Coordinates of N, CA and C in Angstrom, one line a residue:
M1289 N -86.4 52.8 -10.6 CA -86.6 53.7 -9.5 C -87.0 55.1 -10.1
A1290 N -88.1 55.6 -9.6 CA -88.6 57.0 -9.9 C -89.0 57.7 -8.7
E1291 N -88.8 59.1 -8.9 CA -89.2 60.0 -7.8 C -90.8 60.1 -8.1
R1292 N -91.5 59.9 -7.0 CA -93.0 60.0 -7.0 C -93.4 61.3 -6.5
T1293 N -94.7 61.7 -7.0 CA -95.3 62.9 -6.6 C -95.8 62.8 -5.3
I1294 N -95.6 63.8 -4.4 CA -96.1 63.8 -2.9 C -97.5 64.3 -2.9
V1295 N -98.4 63.4 -2.2 CA -99.8 63.9 -2.0 C -99.8 65.0 -1.1
R1296 N -100.7 66.0 -1.3 CA -100.7 67.2 -0.5 C -101.9 67.2 0.4
L1297 N -101.8 68.0 1.5 CA -102.9 68.2 2.4 C -104.2 68.6 1.6
G1298 N -105.3 68.0 2.0 CA -106.6 68.2 1.3 C -107.0 66.9 0.5
D1299 N -105.9 66.1 0.1 CA -106.3 65.0 -0.7 C -106.8 63.8 0.5
P1300 N -108.0 63.3 0.1 CA -108.7 62.4 1.2 C -107.9 61.2 1.4
I1301 N -107.0 60.8 0.5 CA -106.3 59.5 0.7 C -105.4 59.7 2.0
L1302 N -104.9 60.9 2.2 CA -104.1 61.1 3.6 C -104.9 60.7 4.8
R1303 N -106.2 60.8 4.8 CA -107.0 60.5 5.9 C -107.5 58.9 5.9
E1304 N -107.0 58.2 5.0 CA -107.4 56.7 5.0 C -106.4 55.9 5.9
R1305 N -107.0 54.9 6.4 CA -106.1 54.0 7.1 C -105.5 53.0 6.2
S1306 N -104.2 52.9 6.2 CA -103.5 52.1 5.2 C -103.6 50.6 5.5
K1307 N -103.6 49.8 4.5 CA -103.7 48.4 4.5 C -102.5 47.6 4.7
R1308 N -102.6 46.4 5.6 CA -101.4 45.6 5.7 C -100.9 45.0 4.4
I1309 N -99.6 44.9 4.4 CA -99.1 44.2 3.2 C -98.8 42.7 3.5
S1310 N -99.4 41.8 2.7 CA -99.3 40.4 2.9 C -98.0 39.8 2.5
S1311 N -97.4 40.3 1.4 CA -96.2 39.8 0.8 C -95.6 40.8 0.0
M1312 N -94.1 40.9 -0.1 CA -93.5 41.9 -0.9 C -93.4 41.3 -2.3
T1313 N -94.4 41.7 -3.2 CA -94.3 41.3 -4.7 C -93.4 42.2 -5.3
P1314 N -93.0 41.8 -6.6 CA -92.2 42.7 -7.4 C -92.7 44.2 -7.4
H1315 N -94.1 44.4 -7.5 CA -94.7 45.6 -7.6 C -94.4 46.4 -6.2
M1316 N -94.5 45.7 -5.2 CA -94.3 46.2 -3.8 C -92.7 46.7 -3.6
E1317 N -91.9 45.9 -4.2 CA -90.4 46.2 -4.3 C -90.1 47.5 -4.9
M1318 N -90.9 47.6 -6.1 CA -90.8 48.8 -6.8 C -91.2 50.0 -6.1
I1319 N -92.3 49.9 -5.4 CA -92.9 51.0 -4.6 C -91.9 51.4 -3.5
A1320 N -91.3 50.4 -2.8 CA -90.3 50.7 -1.8 C -89.0 51.4 -2.3
E1321 N -88.6 50.9 -3.5 CA -87.5 51.6 -4.1 C -87.9 53.0 -4.6
D1322 N -89.1 53.2 -5.1 CA -89.4 54.7 -5.5 C -89.6 55.5 -4.2
M1323 N -90.1 55.0 -3.1 CA -90.2 55.7 -1.9 C -88.8 56.2 -1.4
K1324 N -87.8 55.2 -1.4 CA -86.5 55.6 -1.0 C -85.9 56.7 -1.9
H1325 N -86.1 56.6 -3.2 CA -85.6 57.6 -4.2 C -86.4 58.9 -3.9
T1326 N -87.6 58.9 -3.7 CA -88.4 60.1 -3.4 C -87.9 60.7 -2.2
L1327 N -87.7 60.0 -1.1 CA -87.3 60.5 0.2 C -86.0 61.2 0.0
Y1328 N -85.0 60.6 -0.6 CA -83.6 61.2 -0.8 C -83.7 62.3 -1.8
A1329 N -84.7 62.5 -2.6 CA -84.7 63.7 -3.5 C -85.3 64.9 -2.9
K1330 N -85.8 64.8 -1.7 CA -86.5 66.0 -1.0 C -85.6 66.4 0.0
K1331 N -85.5 67.8 -0.1 CA -84.6 68.7 0.9 C -85.3 68.6 2.2
G1332 N -84.5 68.4 3.3 CA -85.0 68.6 4.7 C -86.0 67.5 5.1
R1333 N -85.9 66.3 4.5 CA -86.8 65.2 4.7 C -86.2 64.3 5.8
A1334 N -87.0 63.5 6.6 CA -86.6 62.5 7.4 C -87.3 61.2 7.2
G1335 N -88.6 61.3 6.7 CA -89.4 60.1 6.5 C -90.4 60.2 5.5
L1336 N -90.9 59.1 5.0 CA -92.0 59.0 4.0 C -92.8 57.8 4.2
S1337 N -94.2 57.9 4.2 CA -95.1 56.7 4.2 C -95.6 56.5 2.8
A1338 N -96.0 55.3 2.5 CA -96.5 55.0 1.1 C -97.8 55.7 0.8
V1339 N -98.6 56.1 1.9 CA -99.8 56.9 1.6 C -99.5 58.3 0.9
Q1340 N -98.3 58.8 1.3 CA -97.9 60.1 0.9 C -97.5 60.1 -0.6
I1341 N -97.4 59.0 -1.2 CA -97.2 58.9 -2.6 C -98.5 58.2 -3.3
G1342 N -99.6 58.2 -2.6 CA -100.8 57.8 -3.1 C -101.0 56.3 -3.0
V1343 N -100.3 55.7 -2.2 CA -100.2 54.1 -2.1 C -100.7 53.8 -0.6
P1344 N -101.9 53.5 -0.4 CA -102.3 53.5 1.1 C -102.0 52.1 1.6
L1345 N -100.8 51.7 1.6 CA -100.3 50.4 2.3 C -99.3 50.8 3.4
R1346 N -99.2 49.8 4.3 CA -98.4 50.0 5.5 C -96.9 49.9 5.4
L1347 N -96.4 50.9 4.7 CA -94.9 50.9 4.4 C -94.3 52.2 4.7
V1348 N -93.2 52.4 5.4 CA -92.6 53.6 5.7 C -91.0 53.4 5.5
V1349 N -90.5 54.6 5.1 CA -89.1 54.7 4.9 C -88.6 55.9 5.8
I1350 N -87.6 55.8 6.5 CA -87.0 56.9 7.4 C -85.5 56.9 7.3
D1351 N -85.0 58.1 7.3 CA -83.6 58.3 7.4 C -83.4 59.5 8.3
D1352 N -82.9 59.3 9.6 CA -82.8 60.3 10.5 C -81.4 60.8 10.5
G1353 N -80.6 60.5 9.4 CA -79.3 60.9 9.3 C -78.3 59.8 9.6
N1354 N -78.8 58.6 10.1 CA -78.1 57.5 10.4 C -78.3 56.3 9.5
G1355 N -78.9 56.5 8.3 CA -79.1 55.4 7.5 C -80.6 55.1 7.4
L1356 N -80.9 54.5 6.1 CA -82.2 54.2 5.8 C -82.8 53.0 6.8
I1357 N -84.1 53.2 7.1 CA -84.8 52.3 7.8 C -86.1 52.1 7.0
E1358 N -86.5 50.8 6.8 CA -87.7 50.4 6.1 C -88.6 49.8 7.1
L1359 N -89.8 50.1 7.3 CA -90.7 49.4 8.2 C -92.0 49.0 7.4
I1360 N -92.2 47.7 7.4 CA -93.4 47.0 6.7 C -94.3 46.7 7.8
N1361 N -95.5 47.0 7.7 CA -96.6 46.7 8.8 C -96.0 47.2 10.2
P1362 N -95.6 48.3 10.3 CA -95.1 48.7 11.7 C -96.2 48.9 12.6
E1363 N -95.9 48.5 13.8 CA -96.9 48.8 15.0 C -96.2 49.2 16.3
I1364 N -96.6 50.3 16.8 CA -95.9 50.7 18.0 C -96.5 49.9 19.2
V1365 N -95.5 49.2 19.9 CA -96.0 48.2 21.1 C -95.6 48.9 22.5
E1366 N -94.8 49.8 22.5 CA -94.4 50.5 23.7 C -94.0 52.0 23.5
M1367 N -94.4 52.8 24.4 CA -94.1 54.3 24.4 C -93.7 54.7 25.8
S1368 N -92.8 55.6 25.8 CA -92.6 56.3 27.2 C -91.9 57.6 27.0
G1369 N -92.0 58.4 28.1 CA -91.4 59.8 28.1 C -92.1 60.7 27.2
M1370 N -91.7 62.0 27.2 CA -92.4 63.0 26.5 C -91.3 64.0 26.0
Q1371 N -91.5 64.4 24.7 CA -90.7 65.5 24.1 C -91.5 66.4 23.3
V1372 N -91.2 67.7 23.3 CA -92.0 68.6 22.6 C -91.0 69.2 21.6
G1373 N -91.3 69.3 20.3 CA -90.4 69.8 19.3 C -91.0 70.1 17.9
P1374 N -90.2 70.6 17.0 CA -90.8 70.9 15.7 C -90.9 69.6 14.8
E1375 N -91.9 69.8 13.9 CA -92.2 68.8 13.0 C -92.6 69.5 11.7
A1376 N -92.3 68.9 10.6 CA -92.8 69.3 9.2 C -93.2 67.9 8.6
C1377 N -93.8 68.2 7.3 CA -94.2 67.1 6.5 C -94.2 67.4 5.1
L1378 N -93.7 66.5 4.3 CA -93.7 66.7 2.9 C -95.1 67.0 2.3
S1379 N -96.2 66.4 2.9 CA -97.5 66.7 2.4 C -98.1 68.0 2.8
I1380 N -97.3 68.8 3.6 CA -97.8 70.0 4.0 C -96.6 71.1 4.0
P1381 N -96.1 71.3 2.8 CA -94.8 72.1 2.6 C -95.0 73.5 3.2
G1382 N -93.8 74.0 3.7 CA -93.7 75.3 4.1 C -94.1 75.6 5.5
V1383 N -94.5 74.5 6.2 CA -95.2 74.7 7.6 C -94.4 73.8 8.6
V1384 N -94.1 74.4 9.7 CA -93.5 73.6 10.8 C -94.4 73.8 12.0
G1385 N -94.7 72.6 12.7 CA -95.6 72.6 13.9 C -94.8 72.2 15.1
I1386 N -95.2 72.7 16.3 CA -94.7 72.2 17.5 C -95.6 71.1 18.0
V1387 N -95.1 69.9 18.2 CA -95.8 68.8 18.5 C -95.3 68.0 19.7
S1388 N -96.2 67.5 20.6 CA -95.7 66.6 21.7 C -95.7 65.1 21.1
R1389 N -94.6 64.4 21.6 CA -94.6 63.0 21.1 C -93.9 62.2 22.2
S1390 N -94.0 60.9 22.2 CA -93.2 60.1 23.1 C -91.8 60.2 22.9
R1391 N -90.9 60.1 23.8 CA -89.5 60.3 23.7 C -88.9 58.9 23.3
Y1392 N -89.7 57.8 23.6 CA -89.1 56.5 23.4 C -90.3 55.6 22.7
V1393 N -90.0 55.0 21.7 CA -91.0 54.0 21.1 C -90.2 52.7 20.8
K1394 N -91.0 51.6 20.9 CA -90.6 50.2 20.5 C -91.6 49.8 19.5
V1395 N -91.0 49.3 18.2 CA -92.0 49.2 17.2 C -91.7 47.8 16.6
K1396 N -92.8 47.0 16.5 CA -92.6 45.6 15.7 C -92.9 45.9 14.2
A1397 N -92.1 45.4 13.3 CA -92.3 45.5 12.0 C -91.7 44.3 11.2
Q1398 N -91.9 44.4 9.9 CA -91.2 43.3 9.0 C -90.2 44.0 8.1
N1399 N -89.3 43.1 7.6 CA -88.3 43.5 6.6 C -89.0 43.1 5.2
R1400 N -88.3 43.4 4.2 CA -88.8 43.0 2.8 C -88.9 41.6 2.6
R1401 N -88.2 40.7 3.4 CA -88.3 39.2 3.4 C -89.5 38.7 4.2
G1402 N -90.3 39.7 4.8 CA -91.3 39.3 5.7 C -91.0 38.8 7.1
E1403 N -89.7 39.0 7.4 CA -89.1 38.6 8.7 C -89.4 39.7 9.7
P1404 N -89.9 39.2 10.9 CA -90.2 40.2 11.9 C -89.0 40.8 12.5
F1405 N -89.0 42.1 13.1 CA -87.9 42.6 13.8 C -88.5 43.7 14.7
V1406 N -87.7 44.1 15.7 CA -88.1 45.1 16.7 C -87.2 46.3 16.6
L1407 N -87.7 47.5 16.4 CA -87.0 48.8 16.4 C -87.2 49.5 17.7
E1408 N -86.1 49.9 18.4 CA -86.3 50.7 19.5 C -85.7 52.0 19.1
A1409 N -86.5 53.1 19.3 CA -86.1 54.5 18.9 C -86.3 55.5 20.0
E1410 N -85.4 56.5 20.1 CA -85.5 57.5 21.0 C -85.4 58.9 20.3
D1411 N -85.8 59.9 21.0 CA -85.5 61.4 20.6 C -86.1 61.5 19.1
F1412 N -85.1 62.0 18.3 CA -85.5 62.4 16.9 C -86.1 61.2 16.1
L1413 N -85.4 60.1 16.1 CA -85.9 58.9 15.5 C -87.2 58.5 15.9
A1414 N -87.4 58.5 17.3 CA -88.7 58.3 17.8 C -89.9 59.2 17.3
R1415 N -89.5 60.5 17.1 CA -90.5 61.3 16.6 C -90.8 61.1 15.1
C1416 N -89.8 60.7 14.4 CA -89.9 60.4 12.9 C -90.8 59.1 12.9
V1417 N -90.6 58.1 13.7 CA -91.4 56.9 13.6 C -92.7 57.1 13.9
Q1418 N -93.0 57.9 14.8 CA -94.4 58.2 15.3 C -95.1 59.0 14.2
H1419 N -94.4 59.9 13.6 CA -95.0 60.8 12.6 C -95.4 59.9 11.5
E1420 N -94.6 59.1 11.0 CA -94.8 58.2 9.8 C -95.8 57.1 10.1
I1421 N -95.8 56.5 11.3 CA -96.9 55.5 11.5 C -98.2 56.3 11.7
D1422 N -98.2 57.5 12.2 CA -99.5 58.3 12.2 C -100.1 58.3 10.8
H1423 N -99.2 58.6 9.8 CA -99.6 58.7 8.5 C -100.5 57.4 8.1
L1424 N -100.1 56.2 8.5 CA -100.6 55.0 8.2 C -102.0 54.8 8.7
E1425 N -102.3 55.7 9.8 CA -103.6 55.6 10.4 C -104.5 56.8 10.1
G1426 N -104.0 57.6 9.0 CA -104.8 58.7 8.5 C -104.6 60.0 9.4
I1427 N -103.6 59.9 10.2 CA -103.3 61.0 11.2 C -102.2 62.0 10.7
L1428 N -102.3 63.2 10.7 CA -101.3 64.1 10.4 C -100.7 64.9 11.5
F1429 N -99.6 65.4 11.4 CA -99.1 66.1 12.5 C -99.9 67.4 12.9
I1430 N -100.6 67.9 12.0 CA -101.6 69.1 12.5 C -102.6 68.6 13.4
D1431 N -102.9 67.4 13.5 CA -103.9 66.8 14.4 C -103.3 66.9 15.9
H1432 N -102.1 67.1 16.0 CA -101.3 67.1 17.4 C -100.8 68.4 17.6
V1433 N -100.8 69.4 16.7 CA -100.0 70.6 16.8 C -100.4 71.5 17.9
E1434 N -99.4 72.2 18.4 CA -99.7 73.3 19.5 C -99.5 74.6 18.8
A1435 N -98.6 74.7 17.8 CA -98.4 76.1 17.1 C -97.9 75.7 15.7
L1436 N -98.1 76.8 14.8 CA -97.7 76.6 13.4 C -96.7 77.8 13.1
Y1437 N -95.7 77.4 12.3 CA -94.7 78.4 11.9 C -94.4 78.3 10.5
S1438 N -93.9 79.4 9.9 CA -93.4 79.3 8.5 C -92.0 78.5 8.5
A1439 N -91.9 77.6 7.7 CA -90.6 76.8 7.5 C -89.5 77.8 7.0
K1440 N -89.9 78.8 6.3 CA -88.9 79.8 5.7 C -88.5 80.8 6.6
T1441 N -89.3 81.3 7.4 CA -89.0 82.6 8.2 C -88.9 82.1 9.7
G1442 N -89.5 81.0 10.2 CA -89.6 80.7 11.6 C -90.6 81.5 12.3
K1443 N -91.3 82.4 11.7 CA -92.3 83.2 12.4 C -93.7 82.4 12.3
P1444 N -94.4 82.8 13.3 CA -95.8 82.2 13.4 C -96.5 82.5 12.2
L1445 N -97.3 81.6 11.8 CA -98.3 81.8 10.5 C -99.3 82.9 10.9
R1446 N -99.6 83.7 9.9 CA -100.7 84.5 10.1 C -102.0 83.8 10.5
Q1447 N -102.9 84.3 11.1 CA -104.2 83.6 11.5 C -104.9 83.0 10.4
K1448 N -104.9 83.8 9.3 CA -105.7 83.3 8.1 C -104.9 82.0 7.6
E1449 N -103.7 82.0 7.4 CA -102.9 80.9 6.9 C -103.0 79.8 7.9
A1450 N -102.8 79.9 9.2 CA -103.1 79.0 10.2 C -104.3 78.3 10.1
N1451 N -105.4 79.1 10.1 CA -106.8 78.6 10.0 C -107.0 77.8 8.7
A1452 N -106.4 78.1 7.6 CA -106.5 77.3 6.3 C -105.9 76.0 6.5
I1453 N -104.9 75.9 7.2 CA -104.2 74.5 7.5 C -105.0 73.8 8.5
L1454 N -105.3 74.4 9.6 CA -106.0 73.8 10.7 C -107.5 73.2 10.4
A1455 N -108.1 73.8 9.3 CA -109.4 73.4 8.8 C -109.3 71.9 8.4
Y1456 N -108.1 71.3 8.2 CA -108.0 69.9 7.9 C -107.5 69.1 9.1
K1457 N -107.6 69.7 10.3 CA -107.3 68.9 11.5 C -108.3 67.7 11.6
R1458 N -108.0 66.6 12.1 CA -108.8 65.4 12.0 C -110.2 65.5 12.4
E1459 N -110.5 66.2 13.6 CA -111.9 66.4 14.1 C -112.7 67.3 13.1
T1460 N -112.1 68.3 12.5 CA -112.8 69.1 11.6 C -113.0 68.5 10.3
Y1461 N -112.0 67.7 9.8 CA -112.0 67.1 8.6 C -113.2 66.0 8.5
R1462 N -113.2 65.2 9.6 CA -114.2 64.1 9.7 C -115.7 64.7 9.7
K1463 N -115.8 66.0 10.2 CA -117.2 66.5 10.3 C -117.7 67.0 8.9
A1464 N -116.6 67.4 8.0 CA -117.0 68.0 6.7 C -117.6 67.0 5.8

């Protein structure tokens, strides 16, 4: 088990669509363990996708405070309701954004043995699941953001700082 380096905003791998995992090889098991170790080593974290450690595969680990959840090849199959709230991302440190998300999601995924299961999530866990699955599609929370704030002070970012981050929004990023 090793703590991995987090890929930061601006690295093109964050905009790649992650590939499905066909089977959990020993190498994949090691990646999952490293992700778990990396997640717990970071302060204020709730989730991590494999692409955030430079591995564009459909693997997510989440701990919303109620224990670790691993999702392999996750797919959202149902969404409902709406919630608006703060989000942050290990790949965009120091920034919090206000984002609209579904309040409820139902996800089909697999465990490490390749067995399918369904996860139903509400509220904060639903927000975490959507955020991490977005990563697997090359989508970042700044693509949905309504406002950006400093994680340290809680104050809105200065226009220059906000513009530097928003330059990487999906529609801008694809045109570049």
